[in-house]
PDB file of C-alpha atoms in Angstrom:
ATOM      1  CA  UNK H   1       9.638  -7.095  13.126  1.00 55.00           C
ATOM      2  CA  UNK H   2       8.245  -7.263  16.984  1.00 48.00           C
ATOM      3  CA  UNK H   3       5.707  -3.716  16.591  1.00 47.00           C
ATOM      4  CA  UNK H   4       5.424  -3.725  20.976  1.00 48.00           C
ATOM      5  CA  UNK H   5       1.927  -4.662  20.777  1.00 42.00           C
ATOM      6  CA  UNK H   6       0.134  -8.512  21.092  1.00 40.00           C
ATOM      7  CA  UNK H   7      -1.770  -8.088  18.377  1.00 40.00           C
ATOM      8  CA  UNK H   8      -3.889 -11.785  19.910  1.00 40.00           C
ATOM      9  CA  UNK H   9      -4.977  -9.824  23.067  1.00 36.00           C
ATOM     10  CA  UNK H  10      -5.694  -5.985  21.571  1.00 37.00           C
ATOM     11  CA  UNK H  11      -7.454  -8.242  18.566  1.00 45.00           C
ATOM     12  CA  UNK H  12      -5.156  -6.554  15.820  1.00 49.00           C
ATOM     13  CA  UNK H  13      -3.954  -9.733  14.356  1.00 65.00           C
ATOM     14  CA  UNK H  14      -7.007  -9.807  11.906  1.00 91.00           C
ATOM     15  CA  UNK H  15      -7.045  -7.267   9.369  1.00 95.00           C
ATOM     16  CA  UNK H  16      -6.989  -3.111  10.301  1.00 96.00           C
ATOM     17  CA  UNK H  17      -8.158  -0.975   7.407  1.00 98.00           C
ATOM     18  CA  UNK H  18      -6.373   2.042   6.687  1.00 98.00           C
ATOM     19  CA  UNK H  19      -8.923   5.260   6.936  1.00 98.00           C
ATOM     20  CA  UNK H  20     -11.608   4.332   3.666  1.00 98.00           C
ATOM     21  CA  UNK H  21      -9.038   0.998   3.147  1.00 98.00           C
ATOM     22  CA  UNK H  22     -11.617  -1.450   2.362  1.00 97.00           C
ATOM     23  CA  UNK H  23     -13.977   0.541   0.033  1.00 98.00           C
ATOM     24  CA  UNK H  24     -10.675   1.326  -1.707  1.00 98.00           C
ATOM     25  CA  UNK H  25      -9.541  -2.387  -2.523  1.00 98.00           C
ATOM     26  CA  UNK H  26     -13.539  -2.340  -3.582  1.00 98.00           C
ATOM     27  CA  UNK H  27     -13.010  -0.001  -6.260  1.00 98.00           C
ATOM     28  CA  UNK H  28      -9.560  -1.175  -7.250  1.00 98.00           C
ATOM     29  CA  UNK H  29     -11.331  -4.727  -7.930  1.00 98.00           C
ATOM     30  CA  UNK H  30     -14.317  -3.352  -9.746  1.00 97.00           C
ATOM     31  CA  UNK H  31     -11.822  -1.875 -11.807  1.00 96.00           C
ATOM     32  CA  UNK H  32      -9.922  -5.116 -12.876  1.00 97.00           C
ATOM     33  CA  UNK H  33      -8.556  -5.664 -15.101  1.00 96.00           C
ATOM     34  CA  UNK H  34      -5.917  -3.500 -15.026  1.00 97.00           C
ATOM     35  CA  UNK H  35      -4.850  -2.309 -19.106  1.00 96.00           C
ATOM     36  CA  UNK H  36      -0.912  -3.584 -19.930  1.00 94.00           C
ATOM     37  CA  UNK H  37       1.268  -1.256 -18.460  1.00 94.00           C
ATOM     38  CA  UNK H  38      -0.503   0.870 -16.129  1.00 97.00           C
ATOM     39  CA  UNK H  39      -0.031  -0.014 -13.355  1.00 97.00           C
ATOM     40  CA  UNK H  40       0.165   3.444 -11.756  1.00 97.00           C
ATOM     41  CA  UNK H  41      -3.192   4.986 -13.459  1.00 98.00           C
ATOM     42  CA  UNK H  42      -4.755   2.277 -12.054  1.00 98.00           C
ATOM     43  CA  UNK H  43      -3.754   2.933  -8.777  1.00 98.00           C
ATOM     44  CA  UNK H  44      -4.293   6.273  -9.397  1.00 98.00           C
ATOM     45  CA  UNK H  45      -8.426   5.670 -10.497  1.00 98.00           C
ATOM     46  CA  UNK H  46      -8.839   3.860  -8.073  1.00 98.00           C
ATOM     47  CA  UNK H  47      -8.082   6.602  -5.053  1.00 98.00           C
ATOM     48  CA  UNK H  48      -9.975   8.687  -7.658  1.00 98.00           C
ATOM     49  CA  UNK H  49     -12.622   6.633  -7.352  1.00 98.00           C
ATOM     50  CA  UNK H  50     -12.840   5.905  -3.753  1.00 98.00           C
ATOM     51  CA  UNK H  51     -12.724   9.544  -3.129  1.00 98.00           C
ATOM     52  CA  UNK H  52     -15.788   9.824  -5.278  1.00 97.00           C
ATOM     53  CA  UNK H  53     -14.701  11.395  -8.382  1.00 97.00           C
ATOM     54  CA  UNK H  54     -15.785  10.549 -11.794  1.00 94.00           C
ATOM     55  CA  UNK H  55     -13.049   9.591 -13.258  1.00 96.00           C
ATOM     56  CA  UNK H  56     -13.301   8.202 -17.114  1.00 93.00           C
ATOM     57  CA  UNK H  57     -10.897   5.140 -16.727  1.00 96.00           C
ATOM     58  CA  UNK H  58      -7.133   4.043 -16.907  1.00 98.00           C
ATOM     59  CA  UNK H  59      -6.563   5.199 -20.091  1.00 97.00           C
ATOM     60  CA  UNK H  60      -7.795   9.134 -19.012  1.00 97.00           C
ATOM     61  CA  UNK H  61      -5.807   9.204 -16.319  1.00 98.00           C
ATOM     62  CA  UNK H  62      -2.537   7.439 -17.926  1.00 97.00           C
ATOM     63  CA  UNK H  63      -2.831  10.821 -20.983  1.00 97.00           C
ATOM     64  CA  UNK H  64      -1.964  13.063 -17.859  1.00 96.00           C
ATOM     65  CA  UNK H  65       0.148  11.088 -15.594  1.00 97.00           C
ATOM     66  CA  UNK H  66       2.068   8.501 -18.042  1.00 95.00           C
ATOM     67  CA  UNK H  67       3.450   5.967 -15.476  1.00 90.00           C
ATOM     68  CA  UNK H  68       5.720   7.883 -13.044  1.00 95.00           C
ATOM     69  CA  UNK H  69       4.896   8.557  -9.153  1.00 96.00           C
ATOM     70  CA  UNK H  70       5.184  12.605 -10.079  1.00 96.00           C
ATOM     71  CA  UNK H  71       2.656  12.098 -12.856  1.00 98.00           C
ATOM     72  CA  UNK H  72       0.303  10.250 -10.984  1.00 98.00           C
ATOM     73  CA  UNK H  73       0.893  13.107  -8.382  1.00 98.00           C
ATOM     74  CA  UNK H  74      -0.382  15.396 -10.714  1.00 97.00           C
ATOM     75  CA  UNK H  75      -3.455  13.396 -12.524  1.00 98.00           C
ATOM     76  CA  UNK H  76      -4.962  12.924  -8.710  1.00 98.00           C
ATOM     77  CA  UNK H  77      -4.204  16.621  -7.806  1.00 98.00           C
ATOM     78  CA  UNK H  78      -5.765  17.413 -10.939  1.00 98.00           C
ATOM     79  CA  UNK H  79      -8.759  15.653 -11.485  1.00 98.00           C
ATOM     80  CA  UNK H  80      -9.452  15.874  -8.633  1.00 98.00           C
ATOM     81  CA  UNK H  81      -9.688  19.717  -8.628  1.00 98.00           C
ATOM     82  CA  UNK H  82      -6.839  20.359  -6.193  1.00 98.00           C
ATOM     83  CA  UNK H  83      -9.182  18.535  -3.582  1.00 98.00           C
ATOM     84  CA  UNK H  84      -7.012  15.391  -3.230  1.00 98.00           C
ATOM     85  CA  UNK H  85      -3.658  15.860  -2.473  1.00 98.00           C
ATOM     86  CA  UNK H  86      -0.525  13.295  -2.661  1.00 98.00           C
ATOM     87  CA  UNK H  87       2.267  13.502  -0.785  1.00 98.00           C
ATOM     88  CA  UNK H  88       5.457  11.610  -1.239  1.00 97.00           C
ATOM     89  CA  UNK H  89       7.001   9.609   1.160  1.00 96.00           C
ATOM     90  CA  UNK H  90      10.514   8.592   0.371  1.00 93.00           C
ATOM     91  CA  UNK H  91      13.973   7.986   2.219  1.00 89.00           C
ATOM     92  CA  UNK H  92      14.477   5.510   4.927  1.00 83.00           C
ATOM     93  CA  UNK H  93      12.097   2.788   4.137  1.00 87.00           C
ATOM     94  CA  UNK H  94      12.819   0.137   7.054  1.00 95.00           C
ATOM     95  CA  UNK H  95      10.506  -1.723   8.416  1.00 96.00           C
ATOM     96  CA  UNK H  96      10.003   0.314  11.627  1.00 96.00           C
ATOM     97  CA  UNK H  97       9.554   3.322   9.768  1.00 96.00           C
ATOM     98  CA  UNK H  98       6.463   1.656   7.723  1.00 97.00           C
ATOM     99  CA  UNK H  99       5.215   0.520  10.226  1.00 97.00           C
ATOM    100  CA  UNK H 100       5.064   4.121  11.902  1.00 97.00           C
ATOM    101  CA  UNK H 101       3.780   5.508   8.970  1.00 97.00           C
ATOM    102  CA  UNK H 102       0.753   3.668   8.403  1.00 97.00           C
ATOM    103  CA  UNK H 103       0.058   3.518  11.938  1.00 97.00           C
ATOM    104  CA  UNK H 104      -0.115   7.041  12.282  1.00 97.00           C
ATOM    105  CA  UNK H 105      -2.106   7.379   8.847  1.00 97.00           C
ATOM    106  CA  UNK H 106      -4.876   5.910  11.337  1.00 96.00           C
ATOM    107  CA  UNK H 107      -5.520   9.124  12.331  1.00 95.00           C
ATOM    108  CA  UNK H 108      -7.099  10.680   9.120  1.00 97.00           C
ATOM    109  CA  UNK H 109     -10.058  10.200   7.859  1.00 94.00           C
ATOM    110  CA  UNK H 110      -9.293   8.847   4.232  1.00 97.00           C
ATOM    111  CA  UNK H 111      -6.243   7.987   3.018  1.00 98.00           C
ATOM    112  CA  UNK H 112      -5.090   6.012  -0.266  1.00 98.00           C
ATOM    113  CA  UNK H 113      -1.485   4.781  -0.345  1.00 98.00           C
ATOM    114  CA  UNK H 114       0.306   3.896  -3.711  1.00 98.00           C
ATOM    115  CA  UNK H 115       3.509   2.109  -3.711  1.00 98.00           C
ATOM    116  CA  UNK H 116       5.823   1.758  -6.350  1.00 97.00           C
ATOM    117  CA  UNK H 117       7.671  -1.622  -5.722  1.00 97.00           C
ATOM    118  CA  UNK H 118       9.730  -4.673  -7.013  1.00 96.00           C
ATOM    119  CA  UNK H 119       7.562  -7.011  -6.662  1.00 96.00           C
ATOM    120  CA  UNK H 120      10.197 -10.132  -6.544  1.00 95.00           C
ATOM    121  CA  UNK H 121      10.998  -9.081  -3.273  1.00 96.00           C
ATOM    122  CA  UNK H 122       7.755  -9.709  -2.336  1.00 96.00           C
ATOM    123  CA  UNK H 123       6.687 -13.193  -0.109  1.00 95.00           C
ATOM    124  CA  UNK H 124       4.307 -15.534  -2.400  1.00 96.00           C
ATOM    125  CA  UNK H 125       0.852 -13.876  -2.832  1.00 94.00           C
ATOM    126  CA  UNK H 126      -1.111 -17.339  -1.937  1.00 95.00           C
ATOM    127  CA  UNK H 127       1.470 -18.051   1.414  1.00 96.00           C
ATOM    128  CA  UNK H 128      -0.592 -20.005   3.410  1.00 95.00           C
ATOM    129  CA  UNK H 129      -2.742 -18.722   6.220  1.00 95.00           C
ATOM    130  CA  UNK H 130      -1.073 -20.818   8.640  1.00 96.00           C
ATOM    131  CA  UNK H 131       2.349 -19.459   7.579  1.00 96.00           C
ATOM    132  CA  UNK H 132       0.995 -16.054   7.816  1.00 96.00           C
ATOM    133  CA  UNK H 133      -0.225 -16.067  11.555  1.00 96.00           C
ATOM    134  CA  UNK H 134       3.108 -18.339  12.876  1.00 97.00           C
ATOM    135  CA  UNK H 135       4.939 -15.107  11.554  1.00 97.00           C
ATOM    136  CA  UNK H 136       2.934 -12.718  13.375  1.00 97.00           C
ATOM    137  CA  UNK H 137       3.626 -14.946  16.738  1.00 97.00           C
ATOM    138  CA  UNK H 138       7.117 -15.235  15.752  1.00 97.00           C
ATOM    139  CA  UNK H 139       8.535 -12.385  13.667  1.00 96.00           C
ATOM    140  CA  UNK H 140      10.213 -15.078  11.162  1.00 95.00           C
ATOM    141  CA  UNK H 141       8.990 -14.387   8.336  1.00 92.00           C
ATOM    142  CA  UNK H 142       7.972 -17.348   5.606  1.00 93.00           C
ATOM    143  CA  UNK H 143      10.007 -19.045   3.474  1.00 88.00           C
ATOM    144  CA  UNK H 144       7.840 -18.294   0.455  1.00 91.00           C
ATOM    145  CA  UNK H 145       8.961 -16.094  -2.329  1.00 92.00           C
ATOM    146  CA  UNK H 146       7.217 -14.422  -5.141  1.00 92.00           C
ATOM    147  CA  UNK H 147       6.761 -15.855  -8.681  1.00 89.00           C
ATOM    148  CA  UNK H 148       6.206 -12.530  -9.652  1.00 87.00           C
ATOM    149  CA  UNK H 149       9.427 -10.984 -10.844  1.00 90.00           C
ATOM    150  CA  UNK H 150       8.554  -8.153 -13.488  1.00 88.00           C
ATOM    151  CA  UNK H 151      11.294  -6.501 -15.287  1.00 85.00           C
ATOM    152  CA  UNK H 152      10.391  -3.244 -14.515  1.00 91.00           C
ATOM    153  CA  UNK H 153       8.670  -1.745 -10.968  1.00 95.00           C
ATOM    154  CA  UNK H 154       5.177  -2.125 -10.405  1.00 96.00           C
ATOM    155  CA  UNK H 155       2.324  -0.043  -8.425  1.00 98.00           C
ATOM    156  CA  UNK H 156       0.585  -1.315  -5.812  1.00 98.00           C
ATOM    157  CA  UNK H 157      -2.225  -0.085  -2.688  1.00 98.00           C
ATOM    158  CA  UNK H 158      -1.496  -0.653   0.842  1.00 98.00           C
ATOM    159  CA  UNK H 159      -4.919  -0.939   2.430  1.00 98.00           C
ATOM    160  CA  UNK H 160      -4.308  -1.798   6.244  1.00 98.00           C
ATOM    161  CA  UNK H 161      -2.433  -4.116   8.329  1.00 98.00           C
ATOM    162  CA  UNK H 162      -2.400  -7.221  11.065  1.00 97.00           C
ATOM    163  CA  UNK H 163       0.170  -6.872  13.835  1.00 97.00           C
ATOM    164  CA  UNK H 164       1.243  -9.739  15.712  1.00 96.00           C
ATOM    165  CA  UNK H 165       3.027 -10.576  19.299  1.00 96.00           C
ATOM    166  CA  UNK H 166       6.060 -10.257  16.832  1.00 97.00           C
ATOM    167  CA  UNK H 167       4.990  -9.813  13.192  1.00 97.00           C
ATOM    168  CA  UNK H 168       3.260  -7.599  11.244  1.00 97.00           C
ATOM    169  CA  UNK H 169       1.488  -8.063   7.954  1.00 98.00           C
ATOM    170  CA  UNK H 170       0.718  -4.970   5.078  1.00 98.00           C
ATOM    171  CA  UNK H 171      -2.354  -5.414   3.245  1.00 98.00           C
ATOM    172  CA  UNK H 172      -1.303  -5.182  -0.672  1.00 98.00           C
ATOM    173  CA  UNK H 173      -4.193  -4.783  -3.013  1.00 98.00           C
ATOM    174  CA  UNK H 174      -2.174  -5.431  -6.644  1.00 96.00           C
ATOM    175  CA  UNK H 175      -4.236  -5.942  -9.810  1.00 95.00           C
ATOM    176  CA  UNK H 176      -2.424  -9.417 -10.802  1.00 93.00           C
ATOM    177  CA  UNK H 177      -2.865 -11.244  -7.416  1.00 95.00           C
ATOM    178  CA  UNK H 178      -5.477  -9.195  -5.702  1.00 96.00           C
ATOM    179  CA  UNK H 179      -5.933  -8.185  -2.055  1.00 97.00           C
ATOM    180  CA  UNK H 180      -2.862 -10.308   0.085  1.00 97.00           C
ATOM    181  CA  UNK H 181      -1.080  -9.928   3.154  1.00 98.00           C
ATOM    182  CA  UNK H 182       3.004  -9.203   3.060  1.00 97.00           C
ATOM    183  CA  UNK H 183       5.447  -9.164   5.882  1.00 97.00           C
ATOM    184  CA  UNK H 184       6.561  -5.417   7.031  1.00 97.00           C
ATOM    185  CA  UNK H 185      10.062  -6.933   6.055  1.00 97.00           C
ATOM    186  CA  UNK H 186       9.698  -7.525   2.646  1.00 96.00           C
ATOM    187  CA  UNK H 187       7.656  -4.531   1.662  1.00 97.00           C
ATOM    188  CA  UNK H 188      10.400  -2.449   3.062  1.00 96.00           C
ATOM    189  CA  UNK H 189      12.858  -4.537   0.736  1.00 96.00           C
ATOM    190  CA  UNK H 190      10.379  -4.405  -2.193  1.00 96.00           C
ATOM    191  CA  UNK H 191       9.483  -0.613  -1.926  1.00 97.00           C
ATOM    192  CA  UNK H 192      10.770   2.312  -3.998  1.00 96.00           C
ATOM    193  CA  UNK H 193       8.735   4.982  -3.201  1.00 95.00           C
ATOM    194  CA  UNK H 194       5.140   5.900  -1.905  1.00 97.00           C
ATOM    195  CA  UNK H 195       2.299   8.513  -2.301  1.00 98.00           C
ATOM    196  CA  UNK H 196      -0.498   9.157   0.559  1.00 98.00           C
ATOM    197  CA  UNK H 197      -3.246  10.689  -1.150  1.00 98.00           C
ATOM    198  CA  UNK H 198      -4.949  12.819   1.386  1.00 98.00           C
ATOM    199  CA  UNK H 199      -8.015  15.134   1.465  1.00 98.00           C
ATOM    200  CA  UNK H 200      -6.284  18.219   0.654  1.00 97.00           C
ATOM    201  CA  UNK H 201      -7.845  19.530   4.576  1.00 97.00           C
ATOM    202  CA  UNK H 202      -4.988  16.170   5.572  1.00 97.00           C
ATOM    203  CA  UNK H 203      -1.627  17.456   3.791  1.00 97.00           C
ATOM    204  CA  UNK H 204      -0.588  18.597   7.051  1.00 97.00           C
ATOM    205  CA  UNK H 205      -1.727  15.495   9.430  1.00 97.00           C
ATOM    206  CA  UNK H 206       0.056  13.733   6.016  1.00 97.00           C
ATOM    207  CA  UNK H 207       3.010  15.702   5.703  1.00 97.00           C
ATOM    208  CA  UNK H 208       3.807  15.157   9.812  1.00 97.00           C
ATOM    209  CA  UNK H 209       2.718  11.247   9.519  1.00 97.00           C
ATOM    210  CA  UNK H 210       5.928  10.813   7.133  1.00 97.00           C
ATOM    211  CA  UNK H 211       7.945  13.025   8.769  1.00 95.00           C
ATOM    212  CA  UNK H 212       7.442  11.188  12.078  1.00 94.00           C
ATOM    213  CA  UNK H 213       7.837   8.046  10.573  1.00 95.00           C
ATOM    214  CA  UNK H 214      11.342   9.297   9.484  1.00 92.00           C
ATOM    215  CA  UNK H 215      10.735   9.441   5.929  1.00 89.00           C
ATOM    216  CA  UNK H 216      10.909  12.520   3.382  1.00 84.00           C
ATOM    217  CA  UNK H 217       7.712  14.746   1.518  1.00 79.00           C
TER     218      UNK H 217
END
């Protein structure tokens, strides 16, 4: 997907945190590894975390939440003493409303995205580099799929971006693979739904970044 913007002369094409991005993949690793099946509470610590609250572990959070995006909606808001929100972000999920969104989540000062996705339609984890940057000069994405083909969904973070003359990579911190780089294209196939977890003084800048974007709170 061509984002308008040549990402080799605005210097874009390397990695672009999201607001507090990299200290969140920071936490998310210190936290590996991630206990069978929760996926989502370990997401969820992990904003927790990077928002600087005390959280015990995976297991605390998974009593509250279990593994659904409306319970991990309510273990942040909770434990976080209504200070963190999360707002959903559903409906269209193409690629050029994505990419809107997390462009415009540039604007706040911390954000922590959770995605609930099927990871099969995900590009391999360990692509190649080189494959990687001839899709952001070209927009075709590579011909690499994932190995990783779950039976159920999975939750991930999206921690920033790398836009290309053409392309434009999402930042996926996951607790099997790590921190790696997937076209716009296939995290719009692979995506369910999504939570930005905001400082609750953000809902609003939140709730009008997925509105914008075309998508639903």
């Amino acid at each position: 997907m061509s984002s308008g913007i040549d990402g080799d002369r605005t210097g874009l094409s390397g990695r672009r945190w999201l607001p507090g991005g990299e200290h969140l993949v920071a936490v998310a690793r210190a936290e590996l590894p991630q206990k069978d099946g929760l996926a989502g509470p370990f997401t969820a610590l992990a904003a927790l975390r990077a928002a600087g609250f005390a959280v015990g572990g995976q297991d605390e959070v998974a009593a509250l939440s279990g593994t659904t995006m409306e319970g991990l909606s309510r273990a942040i808001e909770s434990f976080s003493g209504g200070r963190l929100v999360a707002v959903p972000a559903t409906g269209n999920r193409s690629p050029q409303s994505l990419f809107m969104l997390l462009a415009e989540l540039w604007r706040l000062t911390r954000v922590a995205v959770i995605a609930e996705v099927d990871p099969a339609e995900f590009g391999a984890h360990d692509t190649p580099e080189r494959a990687l940057l001839d899709y952001l000069d070209t927009g075709i994405p590579p011909l690499w799929s994932s190995r990783w083909r779950p039976a159920e969904t999975q939750f991930v973070l999206v921690a920033g971006m790398r836009i290309g003359a053409e392309g434009t990579l999402v930042s996926i911190m996951d607790s099997r693979h790590g921190l790696h780089d997937q076209p716009v294209e296939w995290l719009a196939a692979a995506l369910k739904r999504m939570l930005v977890v905001v400082d609750d003084g953000d809902t609003e800048a939140a709730v009008a970044a997925v509105t914008t974007a075309g998508l639903w709170s």
